[in-house]
XYZ file of C-alpha atoms in Angstrom:
544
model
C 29.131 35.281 22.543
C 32.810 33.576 22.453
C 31.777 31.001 24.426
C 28.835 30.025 21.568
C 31.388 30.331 18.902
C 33.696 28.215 20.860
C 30.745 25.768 20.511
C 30.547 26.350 17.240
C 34.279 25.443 16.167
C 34.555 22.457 18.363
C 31.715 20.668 17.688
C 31.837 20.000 13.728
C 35.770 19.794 14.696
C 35.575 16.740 17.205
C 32.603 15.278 14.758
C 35.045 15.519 12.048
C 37.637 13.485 13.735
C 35.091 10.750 14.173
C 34.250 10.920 11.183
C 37.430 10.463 9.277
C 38.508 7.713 11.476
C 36.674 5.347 9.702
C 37.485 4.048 6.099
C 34.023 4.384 4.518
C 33.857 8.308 5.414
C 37.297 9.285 3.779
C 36.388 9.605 0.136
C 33.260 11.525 1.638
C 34.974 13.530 4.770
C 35.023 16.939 3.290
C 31.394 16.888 2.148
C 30.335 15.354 5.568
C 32.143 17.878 7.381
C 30.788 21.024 5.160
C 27.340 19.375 6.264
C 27.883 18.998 9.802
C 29.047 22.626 10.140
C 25.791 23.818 8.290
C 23.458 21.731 10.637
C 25.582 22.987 13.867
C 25.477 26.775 12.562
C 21.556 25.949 11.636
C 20.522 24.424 14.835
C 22.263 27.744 16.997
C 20.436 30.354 15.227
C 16.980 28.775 15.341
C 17.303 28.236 19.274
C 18.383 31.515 19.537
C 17.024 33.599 17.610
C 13.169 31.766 16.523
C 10.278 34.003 17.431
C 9.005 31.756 20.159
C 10.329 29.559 22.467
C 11.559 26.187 20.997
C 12.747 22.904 22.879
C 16.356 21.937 21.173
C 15.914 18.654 22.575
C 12.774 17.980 20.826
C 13.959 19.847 18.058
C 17.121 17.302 17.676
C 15.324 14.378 17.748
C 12.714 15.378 14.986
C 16.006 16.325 12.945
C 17.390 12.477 13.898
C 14.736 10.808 12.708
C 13.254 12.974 10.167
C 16.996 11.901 8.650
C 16.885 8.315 9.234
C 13.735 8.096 8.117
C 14.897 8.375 4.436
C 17.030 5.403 4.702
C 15.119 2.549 5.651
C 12.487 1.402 8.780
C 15.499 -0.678 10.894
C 18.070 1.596 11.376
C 16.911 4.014 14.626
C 18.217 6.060 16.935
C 17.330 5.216 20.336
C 17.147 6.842 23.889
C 18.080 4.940 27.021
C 14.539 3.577 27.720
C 15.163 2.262 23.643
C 17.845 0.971 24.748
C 17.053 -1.132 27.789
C 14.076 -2.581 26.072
C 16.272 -3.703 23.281
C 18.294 -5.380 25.691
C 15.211 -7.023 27.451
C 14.593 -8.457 23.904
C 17.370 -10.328 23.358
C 18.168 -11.671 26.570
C 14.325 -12.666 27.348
C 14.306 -11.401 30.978
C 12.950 -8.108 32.700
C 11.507 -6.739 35.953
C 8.142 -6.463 35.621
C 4.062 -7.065 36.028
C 4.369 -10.036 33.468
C 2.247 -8.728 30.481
C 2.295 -8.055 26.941
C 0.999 -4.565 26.688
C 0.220 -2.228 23.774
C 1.119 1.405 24.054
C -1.419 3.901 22.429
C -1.384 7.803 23.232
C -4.278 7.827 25.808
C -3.829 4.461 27.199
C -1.958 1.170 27.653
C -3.729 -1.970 26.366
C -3.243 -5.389 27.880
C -2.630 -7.585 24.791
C -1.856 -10.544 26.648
C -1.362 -11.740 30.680
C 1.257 -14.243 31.303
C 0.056 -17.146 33.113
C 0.922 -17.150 37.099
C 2.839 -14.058 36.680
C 1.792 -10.802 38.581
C -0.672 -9.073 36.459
C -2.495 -12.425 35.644
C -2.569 -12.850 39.866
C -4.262 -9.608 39.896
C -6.912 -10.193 37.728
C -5.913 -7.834 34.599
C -7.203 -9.878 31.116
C -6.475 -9.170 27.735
C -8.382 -5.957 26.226
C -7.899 -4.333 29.345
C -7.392 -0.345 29.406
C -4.995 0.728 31.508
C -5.265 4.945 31.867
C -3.366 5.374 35.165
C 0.178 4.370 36.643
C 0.548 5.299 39.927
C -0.269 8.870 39.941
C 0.735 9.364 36.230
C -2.000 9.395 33.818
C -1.161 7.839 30.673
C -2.161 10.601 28.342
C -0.436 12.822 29.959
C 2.741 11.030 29.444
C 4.970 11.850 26.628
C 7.153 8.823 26.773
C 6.680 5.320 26.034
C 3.871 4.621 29.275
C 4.577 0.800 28.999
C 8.414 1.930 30.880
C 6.118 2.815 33.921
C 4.753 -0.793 34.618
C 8.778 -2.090 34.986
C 10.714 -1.705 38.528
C 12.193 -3.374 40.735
C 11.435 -7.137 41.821
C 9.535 -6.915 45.141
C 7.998 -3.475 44.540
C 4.459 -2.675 43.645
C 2.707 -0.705 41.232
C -0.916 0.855 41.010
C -2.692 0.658 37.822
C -5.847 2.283 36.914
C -7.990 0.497 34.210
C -11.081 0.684 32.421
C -12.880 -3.379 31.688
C -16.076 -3.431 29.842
C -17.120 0.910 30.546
C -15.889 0.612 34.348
C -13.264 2.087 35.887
C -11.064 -0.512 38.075
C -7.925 -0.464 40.069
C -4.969 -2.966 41.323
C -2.323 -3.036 42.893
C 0.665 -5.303 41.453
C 3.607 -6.875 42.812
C 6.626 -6.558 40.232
C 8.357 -9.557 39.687
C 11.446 -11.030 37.437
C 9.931 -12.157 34.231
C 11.147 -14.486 31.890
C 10.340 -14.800 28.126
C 10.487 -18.036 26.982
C 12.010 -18.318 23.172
C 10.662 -21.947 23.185
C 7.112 -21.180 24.861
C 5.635 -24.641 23.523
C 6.469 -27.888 22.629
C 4.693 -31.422 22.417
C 3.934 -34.538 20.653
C 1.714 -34.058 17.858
C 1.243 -38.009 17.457
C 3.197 -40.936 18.606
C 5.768 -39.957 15.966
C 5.855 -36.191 15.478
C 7.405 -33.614 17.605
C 6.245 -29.848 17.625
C 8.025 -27.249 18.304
C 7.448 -23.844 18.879
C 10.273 -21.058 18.485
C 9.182 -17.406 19.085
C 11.669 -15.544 18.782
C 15.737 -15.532 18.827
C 17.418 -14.077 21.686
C 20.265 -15.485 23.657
C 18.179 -18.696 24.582
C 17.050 -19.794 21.522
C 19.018 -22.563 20.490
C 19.387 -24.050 23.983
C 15.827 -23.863 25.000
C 15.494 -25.750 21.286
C 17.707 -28.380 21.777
C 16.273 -29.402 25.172
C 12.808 -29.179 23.863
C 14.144 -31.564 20.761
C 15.777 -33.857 23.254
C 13.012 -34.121 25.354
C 10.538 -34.830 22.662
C 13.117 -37.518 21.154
C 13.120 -38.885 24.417
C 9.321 -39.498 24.326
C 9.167 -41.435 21.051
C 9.447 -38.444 18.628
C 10.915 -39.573 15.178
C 10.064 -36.280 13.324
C 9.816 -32.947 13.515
C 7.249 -29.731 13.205
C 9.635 -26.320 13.746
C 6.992 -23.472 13.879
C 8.900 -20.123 13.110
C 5.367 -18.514 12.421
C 4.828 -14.976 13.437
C 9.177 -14.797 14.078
C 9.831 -11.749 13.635
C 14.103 -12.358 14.249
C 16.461 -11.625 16.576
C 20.531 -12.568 17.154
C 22.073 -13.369 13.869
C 24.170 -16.118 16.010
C 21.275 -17.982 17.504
C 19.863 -18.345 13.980
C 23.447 -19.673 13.174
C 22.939 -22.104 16.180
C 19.597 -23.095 15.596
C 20.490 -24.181 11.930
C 23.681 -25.892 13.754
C 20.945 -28.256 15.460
C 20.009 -29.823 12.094
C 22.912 -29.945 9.779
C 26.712 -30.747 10.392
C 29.661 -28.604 11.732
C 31.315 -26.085 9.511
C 28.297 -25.690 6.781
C 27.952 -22.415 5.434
C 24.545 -20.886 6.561
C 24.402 -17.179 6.035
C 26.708 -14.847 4.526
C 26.632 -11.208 4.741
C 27.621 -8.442 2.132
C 27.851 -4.857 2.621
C 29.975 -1.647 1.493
C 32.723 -1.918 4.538
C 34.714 -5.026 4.093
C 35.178 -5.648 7.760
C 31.164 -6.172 7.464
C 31.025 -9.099 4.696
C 31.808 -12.059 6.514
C 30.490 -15.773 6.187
C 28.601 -17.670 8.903
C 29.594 -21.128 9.117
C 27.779 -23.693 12.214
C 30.505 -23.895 15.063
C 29.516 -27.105 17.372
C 28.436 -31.012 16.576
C 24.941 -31.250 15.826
C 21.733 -32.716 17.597
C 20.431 -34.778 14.648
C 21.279 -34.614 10.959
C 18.719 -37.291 10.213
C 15.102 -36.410 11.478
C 12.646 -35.318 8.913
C 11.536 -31.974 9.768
C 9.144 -29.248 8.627
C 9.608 -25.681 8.643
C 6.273 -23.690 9.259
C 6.821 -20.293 7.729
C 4.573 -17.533 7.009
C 4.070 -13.236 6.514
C 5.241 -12.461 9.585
C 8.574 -14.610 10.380
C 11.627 -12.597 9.555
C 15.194 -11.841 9.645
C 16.529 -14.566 11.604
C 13.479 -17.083 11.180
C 14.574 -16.545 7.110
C 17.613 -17.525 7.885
C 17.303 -20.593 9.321
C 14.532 -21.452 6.791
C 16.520 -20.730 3.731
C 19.267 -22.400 5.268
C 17.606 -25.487 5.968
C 16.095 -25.019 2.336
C 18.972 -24.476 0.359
C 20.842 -27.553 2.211
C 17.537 -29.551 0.993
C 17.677 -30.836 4.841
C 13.875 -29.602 6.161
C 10.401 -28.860 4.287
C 9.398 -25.556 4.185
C 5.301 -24.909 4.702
C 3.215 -21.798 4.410
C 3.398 -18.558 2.897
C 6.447 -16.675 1.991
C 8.270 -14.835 4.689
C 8.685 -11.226 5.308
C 11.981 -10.659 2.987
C 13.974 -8.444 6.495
C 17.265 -9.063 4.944
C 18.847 -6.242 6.369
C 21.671 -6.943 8.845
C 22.135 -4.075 11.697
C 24.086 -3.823 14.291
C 23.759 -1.450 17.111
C 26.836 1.550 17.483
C 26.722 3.494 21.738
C 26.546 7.183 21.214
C 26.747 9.465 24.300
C 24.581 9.679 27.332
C 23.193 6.165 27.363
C 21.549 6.630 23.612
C 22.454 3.969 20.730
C 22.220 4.227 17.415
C 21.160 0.514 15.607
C 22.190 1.205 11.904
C 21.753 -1.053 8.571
C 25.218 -2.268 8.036
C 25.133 -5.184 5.279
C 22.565 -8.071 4.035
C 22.156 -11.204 4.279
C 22.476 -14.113 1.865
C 21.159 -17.752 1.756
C 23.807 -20.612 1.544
C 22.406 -20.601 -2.171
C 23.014 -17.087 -2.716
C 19.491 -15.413 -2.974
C 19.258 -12.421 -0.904
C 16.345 -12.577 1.854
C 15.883 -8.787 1.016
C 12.148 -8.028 -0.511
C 11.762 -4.005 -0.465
C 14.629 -1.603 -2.132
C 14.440 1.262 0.239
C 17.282 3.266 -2.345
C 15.224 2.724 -5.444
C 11.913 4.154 -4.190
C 9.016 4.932 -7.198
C 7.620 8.061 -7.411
C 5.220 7.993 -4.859
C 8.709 7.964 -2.725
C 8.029 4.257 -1.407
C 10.342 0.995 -1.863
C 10.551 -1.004 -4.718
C 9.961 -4.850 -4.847
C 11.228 -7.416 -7.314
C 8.737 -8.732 -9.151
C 8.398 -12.221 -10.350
C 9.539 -11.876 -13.857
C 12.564 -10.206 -12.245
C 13.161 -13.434 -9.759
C 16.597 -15.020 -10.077
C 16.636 -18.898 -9.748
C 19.042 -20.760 -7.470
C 20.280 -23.993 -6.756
C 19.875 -25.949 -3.725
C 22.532 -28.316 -2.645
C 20.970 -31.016 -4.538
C 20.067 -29.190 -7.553
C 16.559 -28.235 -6.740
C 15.782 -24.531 -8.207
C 14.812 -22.482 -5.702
C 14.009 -18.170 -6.077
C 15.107 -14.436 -4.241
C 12.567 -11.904 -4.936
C 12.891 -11.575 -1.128
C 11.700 -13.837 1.865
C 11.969 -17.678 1.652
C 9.253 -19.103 -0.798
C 7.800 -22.079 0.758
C 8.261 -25.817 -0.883
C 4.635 -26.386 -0.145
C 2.324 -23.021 -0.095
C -0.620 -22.746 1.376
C -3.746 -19.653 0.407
C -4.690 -19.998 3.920
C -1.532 -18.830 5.628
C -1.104 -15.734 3.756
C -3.420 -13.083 5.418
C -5.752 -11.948 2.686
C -6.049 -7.812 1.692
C -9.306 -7.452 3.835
C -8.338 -9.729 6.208
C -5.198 -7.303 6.979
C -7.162 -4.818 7.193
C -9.390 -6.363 10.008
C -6.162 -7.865 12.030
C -4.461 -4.022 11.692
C -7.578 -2.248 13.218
C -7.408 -5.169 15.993
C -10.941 -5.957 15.515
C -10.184 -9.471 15.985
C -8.614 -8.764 19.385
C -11.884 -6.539 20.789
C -14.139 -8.960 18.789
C -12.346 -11.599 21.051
C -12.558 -9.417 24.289
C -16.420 -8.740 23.627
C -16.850 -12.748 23.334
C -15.138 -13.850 26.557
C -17.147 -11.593 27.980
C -20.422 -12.471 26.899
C -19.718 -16.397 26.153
C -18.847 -19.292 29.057
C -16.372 -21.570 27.864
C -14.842 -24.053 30.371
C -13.501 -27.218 27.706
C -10.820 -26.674 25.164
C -11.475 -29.949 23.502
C -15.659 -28.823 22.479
C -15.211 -25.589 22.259
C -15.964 -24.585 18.502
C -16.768 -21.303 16.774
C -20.121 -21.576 15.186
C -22.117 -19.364 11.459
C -23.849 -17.543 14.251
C -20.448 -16.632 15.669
C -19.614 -15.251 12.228
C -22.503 -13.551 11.649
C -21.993 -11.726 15.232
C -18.654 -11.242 14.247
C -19.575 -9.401 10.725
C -22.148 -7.245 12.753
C -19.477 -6.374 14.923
C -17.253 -5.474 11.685
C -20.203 -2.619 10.883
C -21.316 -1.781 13.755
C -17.322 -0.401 14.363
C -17.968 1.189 10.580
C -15.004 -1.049 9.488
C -14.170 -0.083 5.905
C -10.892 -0.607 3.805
C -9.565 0.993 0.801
C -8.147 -1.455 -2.013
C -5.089 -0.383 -4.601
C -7.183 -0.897 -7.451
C -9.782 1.660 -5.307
C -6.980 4.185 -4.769
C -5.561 3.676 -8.373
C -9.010 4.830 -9.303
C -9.537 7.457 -7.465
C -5.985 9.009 -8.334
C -7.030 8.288 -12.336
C -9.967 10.672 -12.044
C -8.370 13.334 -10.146
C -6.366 13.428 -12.883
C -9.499 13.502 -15.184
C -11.224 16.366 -13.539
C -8.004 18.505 -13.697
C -8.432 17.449 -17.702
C -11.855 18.167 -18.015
C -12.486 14.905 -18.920
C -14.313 13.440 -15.619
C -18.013 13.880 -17.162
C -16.835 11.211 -19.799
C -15.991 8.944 -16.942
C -18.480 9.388 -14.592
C -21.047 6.612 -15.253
C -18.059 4.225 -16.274
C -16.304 5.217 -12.604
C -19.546 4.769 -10.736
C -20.182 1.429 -12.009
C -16.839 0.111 -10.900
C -17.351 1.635 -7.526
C -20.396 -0.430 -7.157
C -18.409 -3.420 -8.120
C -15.604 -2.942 -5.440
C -18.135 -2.939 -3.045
C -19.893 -5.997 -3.385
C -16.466 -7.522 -4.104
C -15.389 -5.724 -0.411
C -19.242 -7.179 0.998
C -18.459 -10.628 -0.319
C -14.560 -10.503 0.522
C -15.392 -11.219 3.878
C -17.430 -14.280 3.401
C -15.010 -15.376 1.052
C -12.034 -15.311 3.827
C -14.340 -16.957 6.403
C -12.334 -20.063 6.841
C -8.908 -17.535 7.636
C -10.994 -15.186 9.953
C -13.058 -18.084 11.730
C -9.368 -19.665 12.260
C -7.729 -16.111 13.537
C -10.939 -15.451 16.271
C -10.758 -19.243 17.630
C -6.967 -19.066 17.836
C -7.387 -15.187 20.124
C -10.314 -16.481 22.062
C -8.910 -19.107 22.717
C -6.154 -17.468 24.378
C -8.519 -15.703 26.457
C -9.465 -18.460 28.858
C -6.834 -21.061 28.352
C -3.802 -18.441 27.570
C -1.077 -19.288 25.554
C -0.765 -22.654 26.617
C -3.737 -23.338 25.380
C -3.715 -21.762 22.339
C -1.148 -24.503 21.234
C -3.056 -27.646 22.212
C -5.859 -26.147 20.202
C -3.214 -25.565 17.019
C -1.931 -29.207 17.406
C -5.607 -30.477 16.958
C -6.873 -27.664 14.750
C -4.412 -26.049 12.136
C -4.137 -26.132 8.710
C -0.380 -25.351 8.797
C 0.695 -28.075 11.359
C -1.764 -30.554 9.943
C -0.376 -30.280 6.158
C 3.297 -30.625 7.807
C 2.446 -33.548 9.944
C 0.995 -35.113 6.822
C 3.766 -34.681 4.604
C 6.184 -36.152 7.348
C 3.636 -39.275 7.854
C 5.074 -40.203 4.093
C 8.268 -40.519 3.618
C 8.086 -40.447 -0.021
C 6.200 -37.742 -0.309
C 8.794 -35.449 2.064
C 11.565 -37.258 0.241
C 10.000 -35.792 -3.194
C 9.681 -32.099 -1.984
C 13.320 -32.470 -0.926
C 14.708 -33.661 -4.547
């Protein structure tokens, strides 16, 4: 017993030290250390005295993240294997089988082989099952599964996996794998580069600039940046990347937060590549954090086009903090800011509504900026493009279908069933939609709408007032409505679906690589961008 109340003093003691070391906490320490003591004396009694066995590890991390969870969706607590794949991130290179893989509770999906690296030598494809590891069956694993696959370089690993209803098995060679953050770029035309920047880790801006000097080299006189489907990355690569474009010492981020050794100004540190080359910025839903950054940067200094949809709005800066035994904790520390001023920032996770989620600016709340030569630009959150396009933001229903991945297994069915041996004919087809809408019911695909769930909330409230026989009729009638509106949604968002299945099958027999070559000839985005940089006045115009 003295040795648990030992426990008991030292712990909230030594976390009170901590805690008071740092500026922030002071004006808070006593109420932080009354709490800590209540959680420490909390957590001893339920292990010890709870009628049935409990597991304080599991218990702990529920508490952890049960906590976080109220602040916002970026700052996490992680365990070593969180940690190590966070560093695999943003340095681009890990031991492995060479695959992007998708963990779900009873299995591990193949999303996507690398070409020439160890799983595509053994034959694994995309929409592949994997259910085995070894001897370690996947649902039996408690952990994240997709740890299993990495190792050592040289060493080999068994999978078990399940292709079309049958059961297959191969054995893998691990090797060192290396993510490219430039995994494309090519001419367009005679004139027009295009480049292709996935994501920013510690290559970033070098694997850029050679792909911009090599395309320079071969005649290119403009420029297509693609930062579509970006989801971020190092805060100083997006720094660098903007460095490429505009001069030394320009202002291109600034960050603001509560602890002043957190608000500090970003300014581009080395000579630039070219400060003259037209370029285009393709943006869209899906490219965040630091892909806003270098897009409102280059937008606010009225040096690129921006094309597409507006971006994400991840304006929340985090950085990560070690905590004991190999676990990290990344926390939310500040946010950023465009050279302008508008804060990239869309969802107010400390204003939440009273369903308890996050708040969003809305347009008649925007606040207008100025660009460096005058043009009025908006927050709100995200970059807003200088030329939007319908096409690149992902419809309601069309969400719907890409978050159920019934693009992906409508894709896996198809390169199963379909030959396809020539990029430059291959073409999806009315019949391919039609198969593709069967495929949507015979999967029972169905979505609710907010104007659905607004109704349904207003006459739960009318049957606890009695007033639900009034409504009836009226409530059936627009229930019929939203259906044929959800029956003809899908027709009406043919040209985005038709453009999302080419672009995955695509992938399927001429991976990634391929993928591109068919972008360069076939998308709306990179053909709207290639246009506006084929007239100079016209680019000029957006950019004054």
């Amino acid at each position: 017993m003295k040795k648990l109340l030992t426990k008991k003093i030292v712990i909230p003691v030594f976390l009170s030290v901590l805690f008071i070391t740092g500026s922030a906490f002071k004006n808070d320490f006593f109420e932080i250390a009354k709490q800590i003591e209540i959680f420490t004396t909390l957590f001893k009694e339920v292990n010890m005295n709870y009628v049935d066995e409990t597991n304080p590890a599991d218990l702990m991390d529920t508490a952890i993240k049960s906590m976080l969870q109220d602040l916002d969706p970026y700052t996490n607590f992680y365990n070593e294997q969180d940690v190590e794949a966070s560093r695999i991130n943003n340095t681009g290179d890990y031991t492995g089988i060479g695959a992007s893989v998708l963990t779900l509770k009873d299995k591990l999906v193949i999303i996507e082989p690398y070409k020439d690296f160890p799983a595509d030598k053994a034959g694994l494809k995309a929409g592949d099952e994997i259910i085995k590891v070894d001897n370690t069956v996947v649902a039996d694993f408690s952990d994240d599964a997709g740890n299993l696959l990495q190792g050592t370089a040289g060493t080999t690993v068994e999978v078990t996996y399940v292709r079309q209803g049958k059961t297959h098995t191969a054995i893998i060679k691990r090797e060192a794998v290396e993510i490219h953050a430039v995994p494309h770029f090519s001419m367009i035309d005679d004139k027009t580069g295009y480049v292709v920047l996935r994501k920013f880790n510690q290559k970033a801006s070098t694997e850029t600039i050679n792909a911009i000097r090599t395309l320079k080299n071969e005649g290119a006189k403009q420029l297509v940046l693609d930062l579509r489907g970006n989801l971020g990355g190092l805060l100083n690569e997006a720094v660098n990347v903007t460095n490429i474009f505009v001069p030394q010492n320009q202002l291109v981020v600034t960050t603001k937060s509560k602890v002043d050794k957190y608000n500090k100004t970003y300014y581009t540190q080395k000579e630039p590549i070219d400060t003259e080359i037209p370029v285009v910025v393709l943006i869209d839903g899906r490219s965040a954090s630091a892909s806003e950054i270098v897009a409102g940067a280059l937008q606010d200094l009225d040096r690129a086009v921006v094309v597409g949809a507006r971006s994400f709005g991840k304006g929340l800066v985090q950085r990560p903090k070690p905590l004991v035994y190999g676990t990290q904790l990344k926390i939310t520390i500040s946010r950023y800011y465009t050279p302008s001023g508008r804060c990239i920032q869309s969802l107010d996770y400390w204003n939440r509504d009273e369903m308890g989620k996050a708040t969003r600016v809305t347009k008649d709340n925007y606040t207008a900026f100025k660009t460096k030569r005058g043009r009025t630009v908006y927050d709100g959150g995200g970059i807003q493009p200088d030329v939007e396009l319908g096409i690149t933001k992902l419809s309601p229903i069309t969400n719907a279908i890409v978050n159920e991945n019934l693009i992906f297994d409508f894709a896996t069915e198809y390169y199963y069933s379909h030959q396809v041996t020539d990029l430059k004919t291959f073409e999806l087809t009315d019949a391919d939609f039609k198969a593709f809408k069967n495929f949507l019911k015979s999967n029972n695909f169905t979505f609710e709408t907010k104007t659905e769930k607004a109704f349904d909330d207003a006459l739960t409230v009318a049957r606890e007032e009695a007033l639900n026989s009034v409504i009836d009729a009226e409530y059936d009638s627009l229930l019929k409505a939203l259906n044929t509106y959800k029956t003809e949604a899908i027709d009406a968002n043919k040209t985005q679906l038709m453009g999302l299945l080419a672009e995955e099958i695509v992938k399927r027999y001429f991976y990634r690589e391929g993928m591109y070559a068919y972008y360069i000839e076939h998308n709306t985005e990179i053909k709207k961008g290639t246009e506006i940089l084929k007239n100079p006045s016209t680019y000029l115009g957006y950019l004054q």
